[in-house]
PDB file of C-alpha atoms in Angstrom:
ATOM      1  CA  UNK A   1     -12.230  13.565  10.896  1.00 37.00           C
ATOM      2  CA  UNK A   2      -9.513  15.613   9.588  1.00 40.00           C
ATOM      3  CA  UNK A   3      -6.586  13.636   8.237  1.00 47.00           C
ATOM      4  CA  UNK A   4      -2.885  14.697   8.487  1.00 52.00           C
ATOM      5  CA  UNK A   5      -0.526  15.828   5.492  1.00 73.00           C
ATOM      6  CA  UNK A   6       0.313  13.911   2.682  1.00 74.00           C
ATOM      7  CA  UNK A   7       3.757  12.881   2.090  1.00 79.00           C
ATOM      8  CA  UNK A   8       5.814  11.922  -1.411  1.00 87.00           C
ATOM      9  CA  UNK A   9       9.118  10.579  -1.102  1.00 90.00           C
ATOM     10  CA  UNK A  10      10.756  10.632  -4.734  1.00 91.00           C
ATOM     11  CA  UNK A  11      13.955   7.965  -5.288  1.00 92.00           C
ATOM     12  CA  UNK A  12      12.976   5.850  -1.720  1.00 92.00           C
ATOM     13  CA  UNK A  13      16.194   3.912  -1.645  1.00 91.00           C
ATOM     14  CA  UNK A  14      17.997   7.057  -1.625  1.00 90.00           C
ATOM     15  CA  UNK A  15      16.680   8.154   1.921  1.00 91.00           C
ATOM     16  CA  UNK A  16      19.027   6.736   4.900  1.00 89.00           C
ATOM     17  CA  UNK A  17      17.431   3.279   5.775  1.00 88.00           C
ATOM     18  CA  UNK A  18      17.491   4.576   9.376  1.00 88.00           C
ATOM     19  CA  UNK A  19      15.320   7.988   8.476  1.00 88.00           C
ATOM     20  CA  UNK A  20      13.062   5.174   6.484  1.00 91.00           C
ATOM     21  CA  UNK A  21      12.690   3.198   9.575  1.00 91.00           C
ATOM     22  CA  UNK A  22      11.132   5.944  11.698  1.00 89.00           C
ATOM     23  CA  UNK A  23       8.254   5.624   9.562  1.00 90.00           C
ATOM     24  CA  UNK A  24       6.990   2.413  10.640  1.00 91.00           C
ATOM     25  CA  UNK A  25       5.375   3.513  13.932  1.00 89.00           C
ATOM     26  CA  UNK A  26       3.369   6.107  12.588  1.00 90.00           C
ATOM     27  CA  UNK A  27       2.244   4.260   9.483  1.00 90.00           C
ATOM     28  CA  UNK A  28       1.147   1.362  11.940  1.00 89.00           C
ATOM     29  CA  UNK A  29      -0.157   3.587  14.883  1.00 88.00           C
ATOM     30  CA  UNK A  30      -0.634   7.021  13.279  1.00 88.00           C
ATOM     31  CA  UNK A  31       1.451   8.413  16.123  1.00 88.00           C
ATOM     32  CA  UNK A  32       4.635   8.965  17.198  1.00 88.00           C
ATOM     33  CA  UNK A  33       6.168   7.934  20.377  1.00 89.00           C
ATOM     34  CA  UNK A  34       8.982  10.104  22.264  1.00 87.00           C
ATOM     35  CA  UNK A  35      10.742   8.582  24.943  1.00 86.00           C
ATOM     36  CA  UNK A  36      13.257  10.058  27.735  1.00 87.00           C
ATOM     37  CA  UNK A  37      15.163   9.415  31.025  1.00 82.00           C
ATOM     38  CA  UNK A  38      12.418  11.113  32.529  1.00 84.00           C
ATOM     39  CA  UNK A  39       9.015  11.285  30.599  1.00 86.00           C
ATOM     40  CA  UNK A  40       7.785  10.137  27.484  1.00 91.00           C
ATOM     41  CA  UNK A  41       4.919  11.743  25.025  1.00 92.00           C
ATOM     42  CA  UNK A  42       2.760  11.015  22.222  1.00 90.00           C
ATOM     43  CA  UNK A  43       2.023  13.226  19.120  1.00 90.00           C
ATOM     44  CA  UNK A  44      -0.108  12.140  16.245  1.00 88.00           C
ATOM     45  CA  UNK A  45       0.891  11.505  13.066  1.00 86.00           C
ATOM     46  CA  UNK A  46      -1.849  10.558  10.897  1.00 85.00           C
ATOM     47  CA  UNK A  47      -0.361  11.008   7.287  1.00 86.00           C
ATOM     48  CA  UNK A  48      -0.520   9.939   3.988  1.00 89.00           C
ATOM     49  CA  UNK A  49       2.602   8.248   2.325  1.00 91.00           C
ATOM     50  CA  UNK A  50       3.333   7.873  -1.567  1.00 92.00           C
ATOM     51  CA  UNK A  51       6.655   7.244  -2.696  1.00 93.00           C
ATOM     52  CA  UNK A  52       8.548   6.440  -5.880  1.00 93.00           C
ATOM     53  CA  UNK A  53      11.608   4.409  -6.596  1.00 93.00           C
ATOM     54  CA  UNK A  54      13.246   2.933  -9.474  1.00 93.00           C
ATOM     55  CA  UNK A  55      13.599  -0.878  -9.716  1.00 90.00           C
ATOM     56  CA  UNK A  56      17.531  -0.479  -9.774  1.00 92.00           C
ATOM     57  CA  UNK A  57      20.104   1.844  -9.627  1.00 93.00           C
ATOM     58  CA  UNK A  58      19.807   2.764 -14.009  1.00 93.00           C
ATOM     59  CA  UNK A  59      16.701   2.339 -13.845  1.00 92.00           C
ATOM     60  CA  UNK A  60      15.767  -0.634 -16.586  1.00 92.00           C
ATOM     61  CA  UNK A  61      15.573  -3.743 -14.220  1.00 91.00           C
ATOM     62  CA  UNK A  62      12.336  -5.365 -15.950  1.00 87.00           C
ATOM     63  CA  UNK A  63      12.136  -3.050 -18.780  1.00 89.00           C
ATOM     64  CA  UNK A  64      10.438  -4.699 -22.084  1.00 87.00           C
ATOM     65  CA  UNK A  65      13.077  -3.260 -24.735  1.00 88.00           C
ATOM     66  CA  UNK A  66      16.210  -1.327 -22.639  1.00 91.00           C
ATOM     67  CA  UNK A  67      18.304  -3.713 -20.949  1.00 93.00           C
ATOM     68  CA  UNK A  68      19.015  -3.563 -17.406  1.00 94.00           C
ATOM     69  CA  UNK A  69      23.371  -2.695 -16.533  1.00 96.00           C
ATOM     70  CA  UNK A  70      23.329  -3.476 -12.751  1.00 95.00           C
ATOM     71  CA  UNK A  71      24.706  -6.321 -11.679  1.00 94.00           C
ATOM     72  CA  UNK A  72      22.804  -8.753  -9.191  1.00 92.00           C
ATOM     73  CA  UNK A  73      24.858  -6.814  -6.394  1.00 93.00           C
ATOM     74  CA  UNK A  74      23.992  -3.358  -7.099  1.00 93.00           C
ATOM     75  CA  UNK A  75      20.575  -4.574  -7.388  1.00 91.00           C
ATOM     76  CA  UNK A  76      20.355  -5.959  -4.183  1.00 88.00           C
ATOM     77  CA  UNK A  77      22.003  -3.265  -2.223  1.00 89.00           C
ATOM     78  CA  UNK A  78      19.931  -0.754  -4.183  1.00 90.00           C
ATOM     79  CA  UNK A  79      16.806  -2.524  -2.934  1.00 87.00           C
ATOM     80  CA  UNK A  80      18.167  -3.692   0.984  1.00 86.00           C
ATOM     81  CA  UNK A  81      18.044  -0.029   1.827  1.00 86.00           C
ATOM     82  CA  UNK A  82      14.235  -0.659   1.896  1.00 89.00           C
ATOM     83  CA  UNK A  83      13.287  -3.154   4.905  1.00 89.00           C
ATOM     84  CA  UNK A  84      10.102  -5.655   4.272  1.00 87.00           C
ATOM     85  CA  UNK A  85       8.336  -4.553   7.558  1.00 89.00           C
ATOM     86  CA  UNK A  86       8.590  -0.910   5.775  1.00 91.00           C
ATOM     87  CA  UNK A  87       6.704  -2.726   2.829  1.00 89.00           C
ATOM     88  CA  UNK A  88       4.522  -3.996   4.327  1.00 90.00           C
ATOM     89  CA  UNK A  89       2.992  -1.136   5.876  1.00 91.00           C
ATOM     90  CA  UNK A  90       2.647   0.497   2.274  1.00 92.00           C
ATOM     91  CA  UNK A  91      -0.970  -0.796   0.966  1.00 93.00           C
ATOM     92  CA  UNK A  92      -0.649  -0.059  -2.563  1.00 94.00           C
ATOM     93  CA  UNK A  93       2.925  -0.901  -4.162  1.00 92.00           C
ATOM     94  CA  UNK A  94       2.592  -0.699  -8.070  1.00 91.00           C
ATOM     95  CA  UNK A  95       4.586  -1.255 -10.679  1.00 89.00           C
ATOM     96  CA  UNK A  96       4.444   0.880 -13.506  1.00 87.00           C
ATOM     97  CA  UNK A  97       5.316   0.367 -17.420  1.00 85.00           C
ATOM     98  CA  UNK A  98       6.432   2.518 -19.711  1.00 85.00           C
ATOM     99  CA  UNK A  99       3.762   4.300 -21.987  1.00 85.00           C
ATOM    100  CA  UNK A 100       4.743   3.694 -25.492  1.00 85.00           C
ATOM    101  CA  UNK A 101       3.912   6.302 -27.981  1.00 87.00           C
ATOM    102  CA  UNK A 102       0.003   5.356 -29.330  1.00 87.00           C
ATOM    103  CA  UNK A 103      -0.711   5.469 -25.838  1.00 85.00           C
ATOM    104  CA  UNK A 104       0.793   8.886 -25.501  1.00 85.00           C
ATOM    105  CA  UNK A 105      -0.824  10.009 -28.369  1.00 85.00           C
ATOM    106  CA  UNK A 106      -3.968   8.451 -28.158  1.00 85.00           C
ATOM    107  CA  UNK A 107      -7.466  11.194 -28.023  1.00 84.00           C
ATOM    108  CA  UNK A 108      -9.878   8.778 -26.253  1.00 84.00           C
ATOM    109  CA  UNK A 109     -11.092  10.593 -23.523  1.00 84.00           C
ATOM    110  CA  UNK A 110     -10.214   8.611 -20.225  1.00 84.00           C
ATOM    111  CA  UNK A 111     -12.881   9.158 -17.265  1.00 87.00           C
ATOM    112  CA  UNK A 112     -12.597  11.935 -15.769  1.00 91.00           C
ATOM    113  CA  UNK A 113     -11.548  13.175 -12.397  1.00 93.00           C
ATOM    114  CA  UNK A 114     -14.921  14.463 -11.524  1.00 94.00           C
ATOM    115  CA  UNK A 115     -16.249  11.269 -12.174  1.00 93.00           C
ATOM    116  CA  UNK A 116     -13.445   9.464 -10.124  1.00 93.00           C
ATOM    117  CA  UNK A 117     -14.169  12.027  -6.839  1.00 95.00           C
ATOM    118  CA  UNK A 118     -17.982  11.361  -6.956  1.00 95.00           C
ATOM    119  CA  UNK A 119     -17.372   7.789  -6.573  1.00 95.00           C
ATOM    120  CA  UNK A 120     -14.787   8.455  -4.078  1.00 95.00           C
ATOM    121  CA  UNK A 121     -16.615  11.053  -1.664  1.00 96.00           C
ATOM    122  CA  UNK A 122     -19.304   7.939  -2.077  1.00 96.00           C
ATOM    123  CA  UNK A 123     -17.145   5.504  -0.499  1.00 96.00           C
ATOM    124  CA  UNK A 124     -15.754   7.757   2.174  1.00 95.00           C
ATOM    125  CA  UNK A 125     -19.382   8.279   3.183  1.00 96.00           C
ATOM    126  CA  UNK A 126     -20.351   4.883   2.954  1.00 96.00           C
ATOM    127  CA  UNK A 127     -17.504   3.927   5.554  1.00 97.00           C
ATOM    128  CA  UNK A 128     -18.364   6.980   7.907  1.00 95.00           C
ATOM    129  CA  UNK A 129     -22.488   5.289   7.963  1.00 96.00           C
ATOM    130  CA  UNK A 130     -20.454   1.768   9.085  1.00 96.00           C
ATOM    131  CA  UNK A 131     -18.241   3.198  11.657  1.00 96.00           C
ATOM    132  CA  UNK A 132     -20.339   5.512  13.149  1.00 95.00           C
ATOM    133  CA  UNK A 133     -20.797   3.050  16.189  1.00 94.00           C
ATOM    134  CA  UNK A 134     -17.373   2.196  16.111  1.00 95.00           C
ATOM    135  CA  UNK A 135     -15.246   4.775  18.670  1.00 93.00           C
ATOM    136  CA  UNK A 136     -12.233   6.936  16.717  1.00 89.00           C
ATOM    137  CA  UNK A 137     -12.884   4.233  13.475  1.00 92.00           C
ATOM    138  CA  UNK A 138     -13.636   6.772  10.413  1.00 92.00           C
ATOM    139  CA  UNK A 139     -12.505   4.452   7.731  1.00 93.00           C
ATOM    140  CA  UNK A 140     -11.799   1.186   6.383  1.00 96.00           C
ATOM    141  CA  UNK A 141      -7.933   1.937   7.154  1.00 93.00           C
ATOM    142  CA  UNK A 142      -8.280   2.159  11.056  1.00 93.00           C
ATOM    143  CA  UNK A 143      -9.779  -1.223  10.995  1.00 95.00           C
ATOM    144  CA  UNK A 144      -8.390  -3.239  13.767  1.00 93.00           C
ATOM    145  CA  UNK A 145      -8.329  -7.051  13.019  1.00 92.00           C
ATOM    146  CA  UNK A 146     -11.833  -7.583  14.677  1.00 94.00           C
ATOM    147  CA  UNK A 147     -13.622  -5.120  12.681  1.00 96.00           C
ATOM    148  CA  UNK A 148     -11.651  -6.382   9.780  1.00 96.00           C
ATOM    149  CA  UNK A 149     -13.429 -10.027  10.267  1.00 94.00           C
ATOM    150  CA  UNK A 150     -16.510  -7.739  11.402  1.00 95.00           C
ATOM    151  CA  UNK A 151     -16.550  -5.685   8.305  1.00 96.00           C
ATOM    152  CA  UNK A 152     -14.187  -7.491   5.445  1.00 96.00           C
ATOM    153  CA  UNK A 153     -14.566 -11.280   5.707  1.00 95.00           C
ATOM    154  CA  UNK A 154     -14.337 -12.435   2.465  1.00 96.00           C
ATOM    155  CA  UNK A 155     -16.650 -15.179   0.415  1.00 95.00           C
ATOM    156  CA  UNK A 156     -15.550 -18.397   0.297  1.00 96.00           C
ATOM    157  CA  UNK A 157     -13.719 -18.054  -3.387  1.00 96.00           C
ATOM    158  CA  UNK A 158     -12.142 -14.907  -1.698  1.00 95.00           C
ATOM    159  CA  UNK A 159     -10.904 -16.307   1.157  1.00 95.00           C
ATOM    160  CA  UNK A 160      -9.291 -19.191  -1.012  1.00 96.00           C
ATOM    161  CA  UNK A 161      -7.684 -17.350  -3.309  1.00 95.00           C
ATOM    162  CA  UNK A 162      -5.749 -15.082  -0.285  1.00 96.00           C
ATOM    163  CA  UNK A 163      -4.825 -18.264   1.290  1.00 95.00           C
ATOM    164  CA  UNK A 164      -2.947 -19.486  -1.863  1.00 94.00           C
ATOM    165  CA  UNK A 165      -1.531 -16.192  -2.221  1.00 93.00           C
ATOM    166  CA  UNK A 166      -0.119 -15.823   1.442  1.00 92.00           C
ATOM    167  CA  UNK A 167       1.098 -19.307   0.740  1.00 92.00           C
ATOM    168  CA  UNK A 168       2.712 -18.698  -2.208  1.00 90.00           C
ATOM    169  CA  UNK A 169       4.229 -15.245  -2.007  1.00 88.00           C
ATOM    170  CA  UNK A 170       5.261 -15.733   1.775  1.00 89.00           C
ATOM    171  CA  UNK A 171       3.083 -12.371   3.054  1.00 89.00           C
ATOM    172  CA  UNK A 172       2.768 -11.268   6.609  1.00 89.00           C
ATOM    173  CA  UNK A 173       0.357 -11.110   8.932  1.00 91.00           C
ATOM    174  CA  UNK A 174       0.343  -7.515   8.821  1.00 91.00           C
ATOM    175  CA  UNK A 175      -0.177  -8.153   4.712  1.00 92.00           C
ATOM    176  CA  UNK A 176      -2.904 -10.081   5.407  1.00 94.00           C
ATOM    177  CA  UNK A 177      -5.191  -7.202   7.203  1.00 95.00           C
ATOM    178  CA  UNK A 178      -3.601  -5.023   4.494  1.00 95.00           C
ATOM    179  CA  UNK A 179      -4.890  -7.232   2.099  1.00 96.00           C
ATOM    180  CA  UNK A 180      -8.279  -6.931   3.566  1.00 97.00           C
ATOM    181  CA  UNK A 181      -8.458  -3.612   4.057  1.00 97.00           C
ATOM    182  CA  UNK A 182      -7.558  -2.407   0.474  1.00 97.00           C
ATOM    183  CA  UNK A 183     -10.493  -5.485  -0.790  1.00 97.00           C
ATOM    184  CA  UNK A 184     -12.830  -4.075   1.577  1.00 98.00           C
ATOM    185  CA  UNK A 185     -12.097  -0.073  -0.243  1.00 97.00           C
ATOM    186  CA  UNK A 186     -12.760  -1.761  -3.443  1.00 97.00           C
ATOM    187  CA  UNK A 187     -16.276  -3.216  -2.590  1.00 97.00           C
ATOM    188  CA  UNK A 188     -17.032  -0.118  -1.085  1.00 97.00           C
ATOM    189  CA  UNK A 189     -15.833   2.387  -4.379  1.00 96.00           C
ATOM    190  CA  UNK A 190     -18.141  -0.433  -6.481  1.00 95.00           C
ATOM    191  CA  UNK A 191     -20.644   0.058  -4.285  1.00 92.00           C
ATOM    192  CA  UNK A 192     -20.514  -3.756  -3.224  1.00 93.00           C
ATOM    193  CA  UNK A 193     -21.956  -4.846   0.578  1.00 93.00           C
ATOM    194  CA  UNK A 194     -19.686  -8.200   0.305  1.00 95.00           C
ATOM    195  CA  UNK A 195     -16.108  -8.649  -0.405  1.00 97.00           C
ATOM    196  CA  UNK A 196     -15.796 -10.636  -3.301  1.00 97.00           C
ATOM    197  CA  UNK A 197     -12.859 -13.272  -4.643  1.00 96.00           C
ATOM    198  CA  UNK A 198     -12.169 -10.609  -7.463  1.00 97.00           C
ATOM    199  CA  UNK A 199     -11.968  -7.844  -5.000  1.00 97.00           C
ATOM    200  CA  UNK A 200      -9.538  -9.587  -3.301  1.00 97.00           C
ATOM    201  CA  UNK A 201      -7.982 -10.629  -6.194  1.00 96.00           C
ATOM    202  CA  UNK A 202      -7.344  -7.187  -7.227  1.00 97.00           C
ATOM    203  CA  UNK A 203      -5.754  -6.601  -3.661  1.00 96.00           C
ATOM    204  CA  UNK A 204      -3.672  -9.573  -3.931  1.00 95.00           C
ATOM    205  CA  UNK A 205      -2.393  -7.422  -7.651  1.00 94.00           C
ATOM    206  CA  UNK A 206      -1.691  -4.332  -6.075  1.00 94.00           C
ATOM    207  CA  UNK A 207       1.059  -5.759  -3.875  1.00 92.00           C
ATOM    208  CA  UNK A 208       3.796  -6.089  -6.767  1.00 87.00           C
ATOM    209  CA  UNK A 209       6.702  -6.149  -3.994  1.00 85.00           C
ATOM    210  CA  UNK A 210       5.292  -9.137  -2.505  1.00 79.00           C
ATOM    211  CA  UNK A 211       5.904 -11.000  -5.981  1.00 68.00           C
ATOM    212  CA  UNK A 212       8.757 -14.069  -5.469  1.00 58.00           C
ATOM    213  CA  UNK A 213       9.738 -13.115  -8.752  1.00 53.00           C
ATOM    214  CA  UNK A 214      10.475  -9.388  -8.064  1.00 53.00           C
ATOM    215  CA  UNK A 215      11.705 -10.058  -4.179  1.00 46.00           C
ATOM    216  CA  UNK A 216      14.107 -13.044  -4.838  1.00 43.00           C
ATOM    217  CA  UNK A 217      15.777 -10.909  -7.931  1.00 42.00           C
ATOM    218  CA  UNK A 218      16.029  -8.104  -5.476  1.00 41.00           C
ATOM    219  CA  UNK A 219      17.791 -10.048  -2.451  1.00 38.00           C
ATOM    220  CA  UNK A 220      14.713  -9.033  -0.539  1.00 41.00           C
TER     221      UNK A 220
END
């Protein structure tokens, strides 16, 4: 299958919340819907989406040694321009620290992208073999919520641990298959037949906007 373009969106809150909006169909449906007095059409619109943001307006909010300046308003209206059903159509949503310096200057060799595209092109391949039954499914991303409990049911420990998390962060529905769907990718990239409670785990860790620590600070 040939996938759309890929998209990067530096500064999110800075886009008009309205422009933002538009995004939702097509990162739900991979299309996007046209509608008239007289006729409406379809076009698709399967892209890739990665976007960047600070976590307030100067940029320290959470920093371990600078010291946020916003107030709690500017904070909140920096973050309201991005809606939660917007979130939660974004899989991955990571929060990243600043390197410090031995980090920066460190010369152990890290693994290398070679390595990482191997293991990768593995994955995609192993998801092609399990959909090829499956009419326009390619990947673990098109999974609708049958094939997810088809395909990505997780053990027991697994399925506990997302309960307590969808409990105690207040996710979605639509975070739920998310959820899944990223655990699922994770199995598959270790080469795993099962979804596992640490695969899910690791899910669960990749949602950092779900957080009731980060959310209620951000008047989200």
């Amino acid at each position: 299958m040939q996938w759309g373009k890929f998209f990067r969106l530096d500064e999110l809150p800075e886009f008009n919340r309205s422009v933002l909006e538009v995004m939702r169909q097509p990162l739900e449906d991979r299309i996007i819907s046209i509608s008239r007095a007289k006729y409406s059409t379809e076009y698709p619109a399967s892209f890739m989406l990665v976007a960047s943001m600070n976590p307030c307006p100067c940029g320290y909010y959470g920093h371990p040694k600078k010291k946020c300046v916003c107030n709690e308003y500017q904070r909140t209206h920096y973050m309201s321009k991005i809606s939660g059903p917007l979130l939660d159509r974004i899989d991955l949503q990571i929060e990243v620290q600043p390197v410090d310096f031995d980090q920066m200057s460190s010369k152990a060799p890290g693994e290398p992208s070679a390595a990482i595209r191997q293991r990768v092109i593995a994955a995609r391949m192993l998801q092609e073999r399990r959909f090829k039954d499956e009419p326009g499914i390619h990947c673990n991303a098109q999974m609708t919520p049958s094939l997810l409990h088809k395909y990505a049911e997780p053990n027991a420990a697994g399925l506990e641990k997302l309960k307590d998390a969808m409990e105690r962060m207040n996710m979605s529905a639509r975070a739920y298959d998310r959820i899944l769907k990223v655990a699922r990718t994770i199995a598959d990239l270790e080469g795993t037949a099962d979804v596992l409670d640490h695969h899910i785990m690791e899910a669960i860790a990749y949602r950092n906007l779900d957080r009731p620590s980060y959310l209620g600070s951000a008047g989200l």
